[in-house]
mmCIF file with all atom_site columns, C-alpha atoms in Angstrom:
data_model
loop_
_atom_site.group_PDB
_atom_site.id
_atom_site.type_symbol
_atom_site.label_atom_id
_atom_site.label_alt_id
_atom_site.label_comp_id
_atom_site.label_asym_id
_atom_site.label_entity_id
_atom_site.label_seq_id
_atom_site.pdbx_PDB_ins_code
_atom_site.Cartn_x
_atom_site.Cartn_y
_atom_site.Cartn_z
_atom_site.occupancy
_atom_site.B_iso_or_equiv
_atom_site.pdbx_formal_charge
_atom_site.auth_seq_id
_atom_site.auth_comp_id
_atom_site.auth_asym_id
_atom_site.auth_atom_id
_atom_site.pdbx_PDB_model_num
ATOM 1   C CA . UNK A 1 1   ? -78.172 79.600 39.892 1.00 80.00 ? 1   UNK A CA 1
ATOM 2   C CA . UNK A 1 2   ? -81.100 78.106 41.602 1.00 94.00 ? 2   UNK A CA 1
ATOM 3   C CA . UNK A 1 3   ? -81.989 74.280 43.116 1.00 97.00 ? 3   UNK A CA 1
ATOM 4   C CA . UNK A 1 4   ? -84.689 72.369 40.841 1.00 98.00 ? 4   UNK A CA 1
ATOM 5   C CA . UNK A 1 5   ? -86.970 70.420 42.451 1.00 98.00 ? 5   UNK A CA 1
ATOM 6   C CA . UNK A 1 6   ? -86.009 66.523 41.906 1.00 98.00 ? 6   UNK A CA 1
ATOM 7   C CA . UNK A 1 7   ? -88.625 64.049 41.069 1.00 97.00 ? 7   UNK A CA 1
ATOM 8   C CA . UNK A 1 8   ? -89.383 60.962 43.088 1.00 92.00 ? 8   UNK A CA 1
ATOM 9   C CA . UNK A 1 9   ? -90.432 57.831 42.651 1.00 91.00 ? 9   UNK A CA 1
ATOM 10  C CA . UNK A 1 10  ? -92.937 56.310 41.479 1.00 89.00 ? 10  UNK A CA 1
ATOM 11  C CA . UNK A 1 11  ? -93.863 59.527 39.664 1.00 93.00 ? 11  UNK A CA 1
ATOM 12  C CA . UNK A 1 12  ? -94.814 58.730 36.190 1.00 96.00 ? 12  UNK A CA 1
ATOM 13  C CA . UNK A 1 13  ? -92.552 61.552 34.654 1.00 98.00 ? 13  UNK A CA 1
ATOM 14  C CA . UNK A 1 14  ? -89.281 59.352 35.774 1.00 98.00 ? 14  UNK A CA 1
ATOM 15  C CA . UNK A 1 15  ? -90.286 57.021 32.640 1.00 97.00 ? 15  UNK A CA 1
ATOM 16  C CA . UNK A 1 16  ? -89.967 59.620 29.821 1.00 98.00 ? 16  UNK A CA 1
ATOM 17  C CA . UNK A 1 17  ? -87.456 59.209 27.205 1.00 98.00 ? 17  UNK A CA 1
ATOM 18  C CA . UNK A 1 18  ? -85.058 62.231 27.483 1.00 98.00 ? 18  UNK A CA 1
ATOM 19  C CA . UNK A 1 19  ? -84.854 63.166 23.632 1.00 98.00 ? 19  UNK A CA 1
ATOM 20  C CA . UNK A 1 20  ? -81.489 64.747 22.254 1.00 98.00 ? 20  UNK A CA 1
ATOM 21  C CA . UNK A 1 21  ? -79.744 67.992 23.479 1.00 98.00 ? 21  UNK A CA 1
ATOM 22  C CA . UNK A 1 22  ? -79.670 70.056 19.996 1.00 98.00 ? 22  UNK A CA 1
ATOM 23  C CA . UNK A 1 23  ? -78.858 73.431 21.249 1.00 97.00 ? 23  UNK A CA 1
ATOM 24  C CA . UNK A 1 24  ? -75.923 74.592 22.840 1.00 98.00 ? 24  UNK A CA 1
ATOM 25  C CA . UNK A 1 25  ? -76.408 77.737 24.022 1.00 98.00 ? 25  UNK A CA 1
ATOM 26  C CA . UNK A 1 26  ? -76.348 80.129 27.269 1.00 98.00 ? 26  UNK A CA 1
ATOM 27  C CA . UNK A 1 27  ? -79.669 78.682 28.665 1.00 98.00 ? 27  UNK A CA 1
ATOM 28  C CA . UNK A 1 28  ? -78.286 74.695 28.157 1.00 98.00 ? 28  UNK A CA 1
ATOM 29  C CA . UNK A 1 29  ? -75.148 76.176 30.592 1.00 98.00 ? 29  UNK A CA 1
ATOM 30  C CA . UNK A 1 30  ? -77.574 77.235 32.811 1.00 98.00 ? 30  UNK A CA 1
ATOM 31  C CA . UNK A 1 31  ? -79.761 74.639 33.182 1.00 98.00 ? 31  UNK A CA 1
ATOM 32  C CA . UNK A 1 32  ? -76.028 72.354 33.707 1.00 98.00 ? 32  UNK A CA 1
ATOM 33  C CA . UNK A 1 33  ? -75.459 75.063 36.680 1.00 98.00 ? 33  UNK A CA 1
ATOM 34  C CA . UNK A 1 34  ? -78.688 74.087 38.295 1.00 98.00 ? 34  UNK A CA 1
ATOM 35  C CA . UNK A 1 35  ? -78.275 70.851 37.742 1.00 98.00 ? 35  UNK A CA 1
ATOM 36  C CA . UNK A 1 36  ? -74.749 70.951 39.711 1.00 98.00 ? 36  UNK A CA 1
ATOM 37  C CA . UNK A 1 37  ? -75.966 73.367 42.261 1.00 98.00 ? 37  UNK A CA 1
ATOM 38  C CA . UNK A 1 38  ? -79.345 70.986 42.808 1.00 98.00 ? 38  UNK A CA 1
ATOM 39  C CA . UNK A 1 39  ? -76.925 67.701 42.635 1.00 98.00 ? 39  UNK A CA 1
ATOM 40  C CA . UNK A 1 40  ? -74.153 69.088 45.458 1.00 97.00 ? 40  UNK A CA 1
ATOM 41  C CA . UNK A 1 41  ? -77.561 70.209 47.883 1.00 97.00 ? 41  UNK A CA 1
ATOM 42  C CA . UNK A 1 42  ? -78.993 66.666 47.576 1.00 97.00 ? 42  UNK A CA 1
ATOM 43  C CA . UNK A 1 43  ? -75.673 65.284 48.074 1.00 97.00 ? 43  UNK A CA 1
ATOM 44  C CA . UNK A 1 44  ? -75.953 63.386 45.285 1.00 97.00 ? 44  UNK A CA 1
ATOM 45  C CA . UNK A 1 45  ? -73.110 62.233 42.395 1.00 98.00 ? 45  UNK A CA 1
ATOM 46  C CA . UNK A 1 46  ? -74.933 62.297 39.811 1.00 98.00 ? 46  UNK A CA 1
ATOM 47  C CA . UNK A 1 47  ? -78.040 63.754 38.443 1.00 98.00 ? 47  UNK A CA 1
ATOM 48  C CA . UNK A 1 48  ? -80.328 62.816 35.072 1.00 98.00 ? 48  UNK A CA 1
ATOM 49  C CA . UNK A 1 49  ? -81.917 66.009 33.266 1.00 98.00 ? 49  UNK A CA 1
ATOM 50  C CA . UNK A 1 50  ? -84.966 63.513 33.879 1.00 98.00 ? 50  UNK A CA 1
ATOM 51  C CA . UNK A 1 51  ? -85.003 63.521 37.430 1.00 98.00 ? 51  UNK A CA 1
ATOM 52  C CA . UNK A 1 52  ? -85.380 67.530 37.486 1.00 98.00 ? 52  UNK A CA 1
ATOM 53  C CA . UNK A 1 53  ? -88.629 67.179 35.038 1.00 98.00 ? 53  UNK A CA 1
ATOM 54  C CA . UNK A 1 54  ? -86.077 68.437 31.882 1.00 98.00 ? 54  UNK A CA 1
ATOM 55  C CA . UNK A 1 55  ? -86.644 65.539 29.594 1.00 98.00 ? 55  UNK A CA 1
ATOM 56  C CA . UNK A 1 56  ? -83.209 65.880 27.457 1.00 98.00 ? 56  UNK A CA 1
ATOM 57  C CA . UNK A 1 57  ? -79.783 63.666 27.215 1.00 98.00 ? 57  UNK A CA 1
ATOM 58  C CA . UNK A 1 58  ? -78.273 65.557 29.684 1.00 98.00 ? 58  UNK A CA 1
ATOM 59  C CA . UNK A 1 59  ? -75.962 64.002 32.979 1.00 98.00 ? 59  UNK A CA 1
ATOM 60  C CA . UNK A 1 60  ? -74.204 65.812 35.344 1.00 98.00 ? 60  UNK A CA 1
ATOM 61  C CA . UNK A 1 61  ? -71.890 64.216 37.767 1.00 98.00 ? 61  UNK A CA 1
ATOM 62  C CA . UNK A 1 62  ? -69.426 64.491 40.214 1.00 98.00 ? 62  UNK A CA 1
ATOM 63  C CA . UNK A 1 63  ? -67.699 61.171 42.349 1.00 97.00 ? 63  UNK A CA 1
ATOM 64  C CA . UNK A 1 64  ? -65.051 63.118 43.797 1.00 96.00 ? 64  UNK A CA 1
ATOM 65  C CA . UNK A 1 65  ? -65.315 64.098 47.760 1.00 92.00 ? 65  UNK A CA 1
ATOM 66  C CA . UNK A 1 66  ? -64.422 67.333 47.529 1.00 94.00 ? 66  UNK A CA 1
ATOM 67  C CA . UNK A 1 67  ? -67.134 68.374 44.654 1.00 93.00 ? 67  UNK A CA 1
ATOM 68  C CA . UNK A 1 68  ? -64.055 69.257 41.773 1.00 95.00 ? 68  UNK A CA 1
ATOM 69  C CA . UNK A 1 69  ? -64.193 66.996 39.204 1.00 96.00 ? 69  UNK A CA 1
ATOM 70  C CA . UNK A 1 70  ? -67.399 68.390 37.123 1.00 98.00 ? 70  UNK A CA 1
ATOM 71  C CA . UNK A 1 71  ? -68.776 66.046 34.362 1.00 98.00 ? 71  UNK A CA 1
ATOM 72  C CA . UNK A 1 72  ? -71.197 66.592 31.973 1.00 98.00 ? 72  UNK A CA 1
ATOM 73  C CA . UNK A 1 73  ? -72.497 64.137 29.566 1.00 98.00 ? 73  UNK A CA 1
ATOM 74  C CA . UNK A 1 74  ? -75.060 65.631 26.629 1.00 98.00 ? 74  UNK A CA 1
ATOM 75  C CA . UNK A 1 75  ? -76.606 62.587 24.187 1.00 98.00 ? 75  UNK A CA 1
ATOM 76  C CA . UNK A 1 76  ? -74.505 59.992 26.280 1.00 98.00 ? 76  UNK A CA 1
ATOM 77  C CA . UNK A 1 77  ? -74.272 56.187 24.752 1.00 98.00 ? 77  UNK A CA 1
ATOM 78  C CA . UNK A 1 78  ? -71.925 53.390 26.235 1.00 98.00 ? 78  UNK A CA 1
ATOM 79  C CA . UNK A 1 79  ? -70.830 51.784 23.145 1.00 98.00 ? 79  UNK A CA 1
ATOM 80  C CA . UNK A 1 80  ? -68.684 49.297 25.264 1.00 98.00 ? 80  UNK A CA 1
ATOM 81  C CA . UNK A 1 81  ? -69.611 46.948 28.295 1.00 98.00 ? 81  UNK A CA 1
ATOM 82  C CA . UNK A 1 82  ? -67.156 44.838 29.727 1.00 98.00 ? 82  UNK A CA 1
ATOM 83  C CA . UNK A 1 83  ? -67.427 42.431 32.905 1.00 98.00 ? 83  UNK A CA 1
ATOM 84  C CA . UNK A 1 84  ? -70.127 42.407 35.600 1.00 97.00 ? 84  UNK A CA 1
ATOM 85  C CA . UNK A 1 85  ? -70.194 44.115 38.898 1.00 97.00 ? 85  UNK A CA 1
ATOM 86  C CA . UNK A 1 86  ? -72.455 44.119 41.899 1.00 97.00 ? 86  UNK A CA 1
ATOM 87  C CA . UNK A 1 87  ? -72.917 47.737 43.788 1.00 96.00 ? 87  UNK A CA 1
ATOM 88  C CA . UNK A 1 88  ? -75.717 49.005 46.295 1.00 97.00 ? 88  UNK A CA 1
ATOM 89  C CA . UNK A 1 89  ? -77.023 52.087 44.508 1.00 97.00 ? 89  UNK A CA 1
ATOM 90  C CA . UNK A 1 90  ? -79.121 54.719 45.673 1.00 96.00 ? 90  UNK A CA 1
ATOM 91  C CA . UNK A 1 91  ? -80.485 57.211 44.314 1.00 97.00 ? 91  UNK A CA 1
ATOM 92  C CA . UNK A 1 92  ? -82.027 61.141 44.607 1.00 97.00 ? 92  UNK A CA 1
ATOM 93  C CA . UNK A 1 93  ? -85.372 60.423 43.251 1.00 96.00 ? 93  UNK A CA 1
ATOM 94  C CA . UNK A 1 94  ? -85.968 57.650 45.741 1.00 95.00 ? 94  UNK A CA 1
ATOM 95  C CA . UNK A 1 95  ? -84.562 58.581 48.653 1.00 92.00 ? 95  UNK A CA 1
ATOM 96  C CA . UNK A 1 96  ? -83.299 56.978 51.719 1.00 91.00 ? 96  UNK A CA 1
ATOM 97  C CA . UNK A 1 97  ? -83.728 53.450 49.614 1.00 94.00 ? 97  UNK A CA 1
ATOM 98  C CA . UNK A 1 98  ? -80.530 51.170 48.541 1.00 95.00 ? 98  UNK A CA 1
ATOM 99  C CA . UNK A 1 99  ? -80.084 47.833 47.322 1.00 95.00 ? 99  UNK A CA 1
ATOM 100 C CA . UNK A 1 100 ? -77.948 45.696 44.716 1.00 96.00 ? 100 UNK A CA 1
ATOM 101 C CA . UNK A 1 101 ? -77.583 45.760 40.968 1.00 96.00 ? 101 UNK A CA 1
ATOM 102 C CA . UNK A 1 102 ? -75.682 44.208 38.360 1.00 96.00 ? 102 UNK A CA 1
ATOM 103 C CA . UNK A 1 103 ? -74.089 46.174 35.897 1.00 97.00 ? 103 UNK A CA 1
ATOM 104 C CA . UNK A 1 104 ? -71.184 46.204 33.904 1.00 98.00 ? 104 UNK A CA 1
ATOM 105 C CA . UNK A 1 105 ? -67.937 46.401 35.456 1.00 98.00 ? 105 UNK A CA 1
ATOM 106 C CA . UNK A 1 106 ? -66.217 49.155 32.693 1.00 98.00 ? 106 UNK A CA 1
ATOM 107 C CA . UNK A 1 107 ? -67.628 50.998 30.143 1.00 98.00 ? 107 UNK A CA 1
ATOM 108 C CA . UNK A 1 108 ? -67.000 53.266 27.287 1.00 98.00 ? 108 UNK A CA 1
ATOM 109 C CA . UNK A 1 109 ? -69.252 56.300 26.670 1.00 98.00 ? 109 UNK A CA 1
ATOM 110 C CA . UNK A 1 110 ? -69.178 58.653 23.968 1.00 98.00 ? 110 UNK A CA 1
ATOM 111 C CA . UNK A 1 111 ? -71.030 62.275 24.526 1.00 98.00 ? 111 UNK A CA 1
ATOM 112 C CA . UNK A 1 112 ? -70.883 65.878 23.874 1.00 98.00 ? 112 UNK A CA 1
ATOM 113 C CA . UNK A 1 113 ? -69.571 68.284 26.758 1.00 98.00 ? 113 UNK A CA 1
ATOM 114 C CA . UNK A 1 114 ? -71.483 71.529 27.452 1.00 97.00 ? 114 UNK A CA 1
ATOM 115 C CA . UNK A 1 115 ? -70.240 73.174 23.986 1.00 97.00 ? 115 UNK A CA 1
ATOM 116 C CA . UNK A 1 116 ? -71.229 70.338 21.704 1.00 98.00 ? 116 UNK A CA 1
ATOM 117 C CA . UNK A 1 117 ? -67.796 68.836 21.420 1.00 98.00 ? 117 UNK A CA 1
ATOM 118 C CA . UNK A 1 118 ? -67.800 64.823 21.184 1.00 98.00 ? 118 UNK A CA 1
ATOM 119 C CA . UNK A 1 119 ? -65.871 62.719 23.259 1.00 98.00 ? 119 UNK A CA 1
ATOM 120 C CA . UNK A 1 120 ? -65.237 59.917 24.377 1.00 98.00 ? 120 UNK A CA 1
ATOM 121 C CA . UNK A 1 121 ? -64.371 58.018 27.862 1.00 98.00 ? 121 UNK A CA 1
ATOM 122 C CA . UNK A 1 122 ? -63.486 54.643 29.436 1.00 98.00 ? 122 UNK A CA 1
ATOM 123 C CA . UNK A 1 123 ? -64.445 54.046 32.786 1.00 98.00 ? 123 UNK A CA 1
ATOM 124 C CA . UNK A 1 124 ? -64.324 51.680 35.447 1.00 98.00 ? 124 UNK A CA 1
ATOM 125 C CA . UNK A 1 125 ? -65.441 51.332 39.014 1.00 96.00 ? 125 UNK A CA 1
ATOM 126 C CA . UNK A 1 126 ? -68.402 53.681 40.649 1.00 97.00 ? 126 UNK A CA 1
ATOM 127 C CA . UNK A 1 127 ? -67.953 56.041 37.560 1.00 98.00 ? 127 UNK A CA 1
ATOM 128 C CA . UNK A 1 128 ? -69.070 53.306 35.467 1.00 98.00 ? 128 UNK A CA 1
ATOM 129 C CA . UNK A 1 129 ? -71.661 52.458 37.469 1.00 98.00 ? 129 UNK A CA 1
ATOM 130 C CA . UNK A 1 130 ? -72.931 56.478 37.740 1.00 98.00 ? 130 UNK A CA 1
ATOM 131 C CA . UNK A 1 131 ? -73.005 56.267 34.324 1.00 98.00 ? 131 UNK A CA 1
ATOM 132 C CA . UNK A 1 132 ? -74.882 53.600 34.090 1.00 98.00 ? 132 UNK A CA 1
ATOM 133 C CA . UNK A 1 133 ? -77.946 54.180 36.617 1.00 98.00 ? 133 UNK A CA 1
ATOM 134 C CA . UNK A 1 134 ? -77.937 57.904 34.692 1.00 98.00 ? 134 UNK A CA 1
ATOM 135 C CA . UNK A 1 135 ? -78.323 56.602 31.256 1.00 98.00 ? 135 UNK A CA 1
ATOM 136 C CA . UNK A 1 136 ? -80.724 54.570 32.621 1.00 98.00 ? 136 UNK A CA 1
ATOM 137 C CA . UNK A 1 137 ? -82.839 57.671 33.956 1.00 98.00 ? 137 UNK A CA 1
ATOM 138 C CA . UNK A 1 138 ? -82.236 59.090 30.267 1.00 98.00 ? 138 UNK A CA 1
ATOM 139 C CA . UNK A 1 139 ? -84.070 56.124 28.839 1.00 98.00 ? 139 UNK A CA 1
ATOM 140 C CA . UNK A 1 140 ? -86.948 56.796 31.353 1.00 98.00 ? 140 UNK A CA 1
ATOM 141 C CA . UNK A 1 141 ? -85.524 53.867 33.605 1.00 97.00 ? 141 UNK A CA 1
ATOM 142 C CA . UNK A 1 142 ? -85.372 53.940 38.135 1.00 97.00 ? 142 UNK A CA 1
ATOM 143 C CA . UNK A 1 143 ? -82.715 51.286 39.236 1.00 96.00 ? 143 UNK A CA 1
ATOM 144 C CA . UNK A 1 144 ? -85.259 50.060 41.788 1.00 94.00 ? 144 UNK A CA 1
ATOM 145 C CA . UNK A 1 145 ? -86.772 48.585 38.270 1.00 94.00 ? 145 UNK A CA 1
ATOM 146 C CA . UNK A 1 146 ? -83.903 46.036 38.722 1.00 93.00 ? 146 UNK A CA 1
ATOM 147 C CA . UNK A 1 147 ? -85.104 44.761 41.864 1.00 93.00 ? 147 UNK A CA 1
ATOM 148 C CA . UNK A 1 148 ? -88.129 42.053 42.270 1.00 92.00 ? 148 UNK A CA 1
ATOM 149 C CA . UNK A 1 149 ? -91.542 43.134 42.079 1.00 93.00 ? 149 UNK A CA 1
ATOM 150 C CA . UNK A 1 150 ? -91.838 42.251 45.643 1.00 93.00 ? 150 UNK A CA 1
ATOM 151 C CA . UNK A 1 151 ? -88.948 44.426 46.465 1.00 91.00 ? 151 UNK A CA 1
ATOM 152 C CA . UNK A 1 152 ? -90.658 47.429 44.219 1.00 91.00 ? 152 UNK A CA 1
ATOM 153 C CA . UNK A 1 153 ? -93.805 47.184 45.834 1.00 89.00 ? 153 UNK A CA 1
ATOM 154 C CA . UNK A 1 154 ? -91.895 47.227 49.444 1.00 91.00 ? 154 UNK A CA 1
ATOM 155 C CA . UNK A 1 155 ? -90.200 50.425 48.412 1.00 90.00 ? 155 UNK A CA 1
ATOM 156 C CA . UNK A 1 156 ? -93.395 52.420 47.171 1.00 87.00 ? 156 UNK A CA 1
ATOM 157 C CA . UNK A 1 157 ? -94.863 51.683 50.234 1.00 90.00 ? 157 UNK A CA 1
ATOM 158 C CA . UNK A 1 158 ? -92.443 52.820 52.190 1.00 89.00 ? 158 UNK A CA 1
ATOM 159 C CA . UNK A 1 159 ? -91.904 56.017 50.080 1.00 86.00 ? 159 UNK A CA 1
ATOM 160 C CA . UNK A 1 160 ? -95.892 56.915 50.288 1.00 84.00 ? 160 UNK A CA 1
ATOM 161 C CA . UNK A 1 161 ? -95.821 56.602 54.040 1.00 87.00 ? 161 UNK A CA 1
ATOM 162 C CA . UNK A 1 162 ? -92.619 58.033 54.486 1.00 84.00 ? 162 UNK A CA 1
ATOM 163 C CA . UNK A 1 163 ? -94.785 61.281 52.126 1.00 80.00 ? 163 UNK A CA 1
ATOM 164 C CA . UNK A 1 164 ? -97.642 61.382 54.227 1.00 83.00 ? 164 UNK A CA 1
ATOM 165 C CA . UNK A 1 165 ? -95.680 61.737 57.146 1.00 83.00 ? 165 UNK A CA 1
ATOM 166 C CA . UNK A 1 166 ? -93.788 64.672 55.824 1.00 78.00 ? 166 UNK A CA 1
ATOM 167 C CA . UNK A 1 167 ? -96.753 66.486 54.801 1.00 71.00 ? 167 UNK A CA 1
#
């Protein structure tokens, strides 16, 4: 397995649209392996195919403190929204930056797991929400896109510096 190399934001290549997963085959598993692996180093709980420069419909994710519940989502829709909920997200390809956004409160989803096999699950709480902000990264969409221009503007700034001072 190796780690990929997650984009950050503002970089343009966050915006793509993923396009479908068509192929299920030995190097899809792998590229879900590095996906995990690169997800569990960032300590992150979830991770877009987008955000590791692999434009497909591909989500891996993983809410549970001890790293055992492995989910993978290939050509994910919601087809149901119920309710609304308020949660501070973060995120791996903007680092160190949280704030508050709306979504829906439960949600149904219906994807393919790592063999091509549809399914189909209702969720609730922070795994709604994870599946949320990831779809959103499949449809070339950064939560902070949520937040007030001002608020956008605040956080690129902060994320430049915050580069230059690393480099």
């Amino acid at each position: 397995m190796a780690l990929l190399n997650i984009l950050h934001y503002p970089d343009a290549r966050l915006h793509t649209v993923a396009t479908p997963v068509e192929t299920f085959d030995a190097a899809l598993q792998t590229q879900i392996d590095n996906m995990f692996e690169t997800m569990y180093e960032a300590k992150g709980i979830g991770l877009a195919a987008t955000q590791v420069d692999y434009h497909k419909r591909l989500v891996v994710m993983d809410i549970s403190e001890d790293h055992n519940e492995r989910r993978v989502f290939i050509n994910p829709v919601i087809i149901e929204k119920e309710g609304e909920t308020v949660y501070e997200e973060g995120c791996l390809s903007v680092p160190g930056i949280y704030d508050k956004v709306t979504r829906a409160e439960r949600v149904k989803v219906r994807a393919q797991d790592a063999t091509g096999a549809e399914y189909e699950l209702e969720a609730d709480g922070l795994l709604a929400i994870c599946i949320q902000h990831e779809i959103d990264h499949l449809d070339g969409k950064v939560f902070v896109e949520y937040l007030s221009e001002l608020k956008q503007g605040r956080i690129r700034t902060k994320l430049k510096k915050r580069e230059k001072q690393n480099m």
